[in-house]
Structures are given as C-alpha cells and as structure tokens.
Amino acid sequence: MACPLIPDSSEIDISPDEWSRIESGEIVVRIIRESDQVSRAQAVGYLGLHPLWLFDLATDSELAPEIVDKVRQVDIHEQGPEGKVATGHIKAARLLPTMRYTFASRYLGSSTGQCWGQISGDFSRNEGAHSFLWDPARQQTLGVFSFTIGMKGLLGLLPERIILQGAADMLPSFMRSLEAIQPRIAREDPGRARRVDEAWARIRPRLEAGEFPGRVWTGYVPIPKAALAQSSDPQRELKETR
C-alpha cells in the first residue's frame, strides 16, 4: 500500500512568513512539489483540541459525511487498532458521477496521526496524511494535513494545479469541521468523551517526556533543505508502539 509519510515536528518546512500567519491563528495552505510527477496539497494550523480528540474524530468513518461535504459514505471492510480498509464514495461536483475508491489507512501507535493510500478505484492516485502535534506551550495541537490526488479518464486531462488547488481549498474547512463537531459528539456520547480524555491523560505525559520522538511541537525552527530531503524517506516505517 502506498502510504505517505506522516510528518513529525522535524519535517515541517515552513517559511518565517507562513509561521507568523500560523501563530496568529491562520491555517496556511500551500502546494508542495515533491518530484516532477508528484505534488501535494498541505495545510498547517493550530486547532483547539488535543491530539487524541482530533484523531478520534478524523478516523471515525461514520462522521466523514458530516465533516467533509463531498463524502457521501464510507464502507468499512476491515478495522483494527493499527488501521482499516474501507471504500469511500465521493461526489466531487454536481455534474460528476459519484467516485469510489478502496483505501487502506495506518495509525500511529501514539494516536497522533494517520495516513492512507488508495488500493483501487476511480482515481489514479489518492493518498494523504494527518499529523497532530501537541504544543505544550500553547495547549493546542498543530495540525498538518497533506493530500495528493490524480484523476483518470477525461478528468485526467485537467491541469494538475486545478485538481490540487481544489484539494487544498478543502483542507482548512475539514480541519475546522473537526473542531466544530467535537462539542456535539461529546455531549451526545459522554462515554466516548470520557474514554478519549482518559486516554489523553495517559498519553500526554509520555508525549511530553519524549517517549514518541517528533510527536510534540516545541517551537519553530527553519529546516535546512538538505536536512529536510534526508529526513523525508518514503520508506520510513511507522515505528511507534502503544
């Protein structure tokens, strides 16, 4: 399964201007070219929930149509603590048919990130990652959401920049929707809220003690280009354990 890197705190290449905007509360969206063939949309911004709430909501397939209006439904085929296999049904535009794709997702053992990649379906490429980095100083989570998509058939004739920009434009809305839906979910299911917050109480000291390297945001440091290229190995395993 193609599953993109879940960026940790040492692998986020942000300019000083972008960081200033993020600190002020903006979700910064950009298009990053990884190679001549592949570019990805990425959004980076602070969210007012701790990482485990964001992870719990982002991995809940039943909530996907509420959080992303273009998602019609998600059918689960396999699911476990390390990830799932599912089929998504997407209505990207009114005049387009519903598109389907089967994907596999993988979860970090710290429950602070996930990635997914298409196994089969109506896209030539559909993969992405969510990274939830706890910032102890702000008591907030720095969310890093990445997405790469490619189209088949006649839609594949559309310029890549148009497809990617459409994906990029959806990311801030998705991130804010996670924040917006949490109060209702917690109110309607207090047992779930208790489990998520209790799990956070257990994992937070382990994160802040450095037990899961790179999963805590300790402050902005510009990344030298050479170091970034060396760290971004697509073959890196998800090596965390619970």
Coordinates of C-alpha atoms in Angstrom, one line a residue:
M1 CA 0.0 0.0 0.0
A2 CA 1.3 3.5 -0.9
C3 CA 1.1 5.4 2.4
P4 CA 2.7 8.8 2.6
L5 CA 5.0 10.0 5.4
I6 CA 3.2 11.3 8.5
P7 CA 5.4 14.4 9.2
D8 CA 6.8 14.8 12.6
S9 CA 8.0 18.1 14.2
S10 CA 11.4 18.0 12.5
E11 CA 9.9 17.5 9.0
I12 CA 7.6 20.5 8.5
D13 CA 9.2 23.0 6.1
I14 CA 7.5 26.4 7.0
S15 CA 8.8 29.8 6.0
P16 CA 9.1 32.6 8.6
D17 CA 6.1 34.4 7.0
E18 CA 4.0 31.3 7.0
W19 CA 4.8 30.6 10.6
S20 CA 3.9 34.1 11.6
R21 CA 0.5 33.6 10.0
I22 CA 0.0 30.2 11.7
E23 CA 0.9 31.8 15.1
S24 CA -1.8 34.4 14.5
G25 CA -4.4 31.6 14.1
E26 CA -4.5 31.2 10.3
I27 CA -4.4 27.8 8.6
V28 CA -1.8 28.1 5.9
V29 CA -2.3 26.2 2.7
R30 CA 0.3 25.5 0.1
I31 CA 1.2 23.2 -2.8
I32 CA 4.4 21.4 -2.4
R33 CA 6.2 19.7 -5.4
E34 CA 7.9 16.5 -4.3
S35 CA 9.1 15.5 -7.7
D36 CA 8.5 16.1 -11.4
Q37 CA 5.5 13.8 -11.2
V38 CA 4.1 14.3 -7.7
S39 CA 2.8 17.4 -5.9
R40 CA 0.8 17.6 -2.7
A41 CA -1.5 20.0 -1.1
Q42 CA -0.7 20.7 2.6
A43 CA -2.5 22.8 5.3
V44 CA -0.8 23.7 8.6
G45 CA -2.5 25.4 11.5
Y46 CA -3.4 25.3 15.2
L47 CA -6.5 23.5 16.3
G48 CA -8.2 23.9 19.7
L49 CA -8.5 20.2 20.6
H50 CA -5.9 17.8 22.0
P51 CA -4.4 15.3 19.5
L52 CA -6.5 12.3 20.7
W53 CA -9.8 14.1 20.1
L54 CA -8.7 15.1 16.6
F55 CA -7.5 11.5 15.9
D56 CA -10.7 10.0 17.2
L57 CA -12.9 12.2 15.0
A58 CA -10.7 12.1 11.9
T59 CA -10.7 8.2 11.9
D60 CA -14.4 7.8 12.5
S61 CA -15.8 6.8 9.1
E62 CA -19.4 7.3 10.2
L63 CA -18.7 11.0 10.8
A64 CA -16.9 11.5 7.4
P65 CA -20.0 12.8 5.5
E66 CA -20.6 15.4 8.2
I67 CA -17.1 16.6 8.3
V68 CA -16.5 16.6 4.5
D69 CA -19.5 17.5 2.4
K70 CA -18.2 15.8 -0.7
V71 CA -18.0 12.4 1.1
R72 CA -21.3 10.5 0.7
Q73 CA -20.4 7.4 2.8
V74 CA -17.6 5.2 3.8
D75 CA -18.0 1.4 3.9
I76 CA -15.6 -0.4 6.4
H77 CA -14.2 -3.8 5.2
E78 CA -11.6 -4.3 7.9
Q79 CA -10.8 -2.3 11.0
G80 CA -8.4 -2.7 13.9
P81 CA -6.1 -0.7 16.3
E82 CA -3.5 -0.3 13.5
G83 CA -5.8 1.0 10.8
K84 CA -8.5 0.0 8.4
V85 CA -9.5 -1.0 4.9
A86 CA -12.6 0.9 3.5
T87 CA -14.3 2.2 0.4
G88 CA -15.1 5.9 0.1
H89 CA -17.9 7.3 -2.0
I90 CA -17.3 10.9 -3.1
K91 CA -19.4 13.3 -5.1
A92 CA -16.8 15.9 -6.1
A93 CA -19.1 18.1 -8.2
R94 CA -22.8 18.2 -9.1
L95 CA -22.2 17.3 -12.8
L96 CA -19.8 14.5 -12.0
P97 CA -20.7 10.9 -11.1
T98 CA -20.1 9.5 -7.6
M99 CA -16.5 8.3 -7.5
R100 CA -15.4 5.3 -5.4
Y101 CA -12.1 4.2 -4.1
T102 CA -10.9 1.5 -1.7
F103 CA -8.1 2.6 0.6
A104 CA -6.0 1.3 3.5
S105 CA -5.1 3.5 6.4
R106 CA -2.4 3.1 9.1
Y107 CA -2.4 4.7 12.5
L108 CA 0.5 5.9 14.7
G109 CA 0.7 4.0 18.0
S110 CA 0.5 7.3 19.9
S111 CA -2.8 8.1 18.2
T112 CA -1.4 11.3 16.9
G113 CA -1.5 10.7 13.2
Q114 CA -2.8 8.6 10.3
C115 CA -2.0 8.0 6.6
W116 CA -4.0 6.4 3.8
G117 CA -3.4 5.3 0.3
Q118 CA -5.7 4.0 -2.5
I119 CA -5.7 0.3 -3.2
S120 CA -8.1 0.5 -6.2
G121 CA -10.7 2.8 -7.5
D122 CA -11.7 5.7 -9.7
F123 CA -8.6 7.9 -9.0
S124 CA -5.1 7.3 -10.4
R125 CA -3.8 8.5 -7.1
N126 CA -5.5 9.3 -3.8
E127 CA -3.4 9.4 -0.6
G128 CA -2.7 11.7 2.3
A129 CA -1.8 12.0 6.0
H130 CA -3.0 13.8 9.1
S131 CA -0.4 14.7 11.8
F132 CA -1.5 16.0 15.2
L133 CA 1.5 17.6 17.0
W134 CA 0.8 18.7 20.6
D135 CA 2.2 22.1 21.6
P136 CA 2.6 22.2 25.4
A137 CA 3.3 26.0 25.4
R138 CA 0.0 26.9 23.6
Q139 CA -2.0 24.0 24.9
Q140 CA -3.1 23.4 21.3
T141 CA -2.5 21.0 18.5
L142 CA -0.5 21.9 15.4
G143 CA -2.4 20.1 12.6
V144 CA -0.5 19.1 9.4
F145 CA -2.9 17.8 6.7
S146 CA -1.5 16.6 3.4
F147 CA -3.3 15.3 0.3
T148 CA -2.3 14.1 -3.2
I149 CA -4.8 13.2 -5.8
G150 CA -4.8 12.2 -9.5
M151 CA -7.7 11.7 -11.9
K152 CA -8.4 9.0 -14.5
G153 CA -10.1 9.2 -17.9
L154 CA -11.2 12.5 -19.3
L155 CA -10.8 14.1 -15.9
G156 CA -7.1 13.2 -16.1
L157 CA -6.8 15.9 -18.8
L158 CA -7.5 18.7 -16.3
P159 CA -4.3 20.6 -15.3
E160 CA -2.8 19.2 -12.1
R161 CA -2.8 22.6 -10.5
I162 CA -6.6 22.8 -10.7
I163 CA -7.1 19.4 -9.2
L164 CA -4.6 20.1 -6.4
Q165 CA -5.9 23.6 -5.7
G166 CA -9.4 22.1 -5.3
A167 CA -8.0 19.6 -2.8
A168 CA -6.0 22.3 -1.0
D169 CA -9.1 24.6 -0.6
M170 CA -11.0 21.8 1.2
L171 CA -8.3 21.2 3.9
P172 CA -8.9 24.2 6.2
S173 CA -12.7 23.5 6.1
F174 CA -12.0 19.9 7.1
M175 CA -9.7 20.9 9.9
R176 CA -12.2 23.5 11.3
S177 CA -15.0 20.9 11.0
L178 CA -13.2 18.6 13.3
E179 CA -13.2 21.4 15.9
A180 CA -16.8 22.3 15.3
I181 CA -18.2 18.8 15.6
Q182 CA -16.5 17.8 18.8
P183 CA -18.8 19.6 21.4
R184 CA -21.8 17.8 19.9
I185 CA -20.2 14.4 19.9
A186 CA -19.0 14.9 23.5
R187 CA -22.5 16.0 24.6
E188 CA -24.3 13.1 22.8
D189 CA -21.8 10.4 23.8
P190 CA -20.3 11.2 27.2
G191 CA -18.9 7.7 27.5
R192 CA -16.9 8.3 24.3
A193 CA -15.7 11.7 25.6
R194 CA -14.6 10.2 28.9
R195 CA -12.6 7.5 27.1
V196 CA -10.9 9.9 24.8
D197 CA -10.0 12.3 27.6
E198 CA -8.8 9.5 29.8
A199 CA -6.6 8.2 27.0
W200 CA -5.2 11.7 26.6
A201 CA -4.4 11.9 30.3
R202 CA -2.4 8.7 29.9
I203 CA -0.6 9.5 26.7
R204 CA 0.2 13.2 27.3
P205 CA 2.9 12.8 29.9
R206 CA 4.5 10.1 27.6
L207 CA 4.5 12.5 24.7
E208 CA 5.9 15.4 26.7
A209 CA 8.6 13.1 28.1
G210 CA 9.8 12.4 24.6
E211 CA 8.7 8.7 24.5
F212 CA 7.4 9.3 21.0
P213 CA 10.1 11.3 19.2
G214 CA 8.9 14.1 17.0
R215 CA 5.2 14.0 18.1
V216 CA 5.5 17.2 20.2
W217 CA 5.8 20.7 18.7
T218 CA 8.5 22.5 20.7
G219 CA 8.8 25.6 18.6
Y220 CA 9.5 26.9 15.1
V221 CA 13.0 26.3 13.7
P222 CA 13.6 26.7 9.9
I223 CA 14.7 23.4 8.3
P224 CA 17.8 23.4 6.1
K225 CA 16.8 22.0 2.7
A226 CA 19.5 19.2 2.8
A227 CA 18.2 18.0 6.2
L228 CA 14.6 18.0 5.0
A229 CA 15.5 15.9 2.0
Q230 CA 17.4 13.4 4.1
S231 CA 14.6 13.1 6.7
S232 CA 11.7 12.6 4.2
D233 CA 12.2 9.0 3.4
P234 CA 9.0 7.5 2.0
Q235 CA 10.1 4.0 3.1
R236 CA 10.3 5.0 6.8
E237 CA 8.2 2.6 8.9
L238 CA 5.6 3.7 11.4
K239 CA 7.8 2.6 14.3
E240 CA 5.8 3.8 17.3
T241 CA 4.2 1.3 19.6
R242 CA 1.5 1.8 22.2

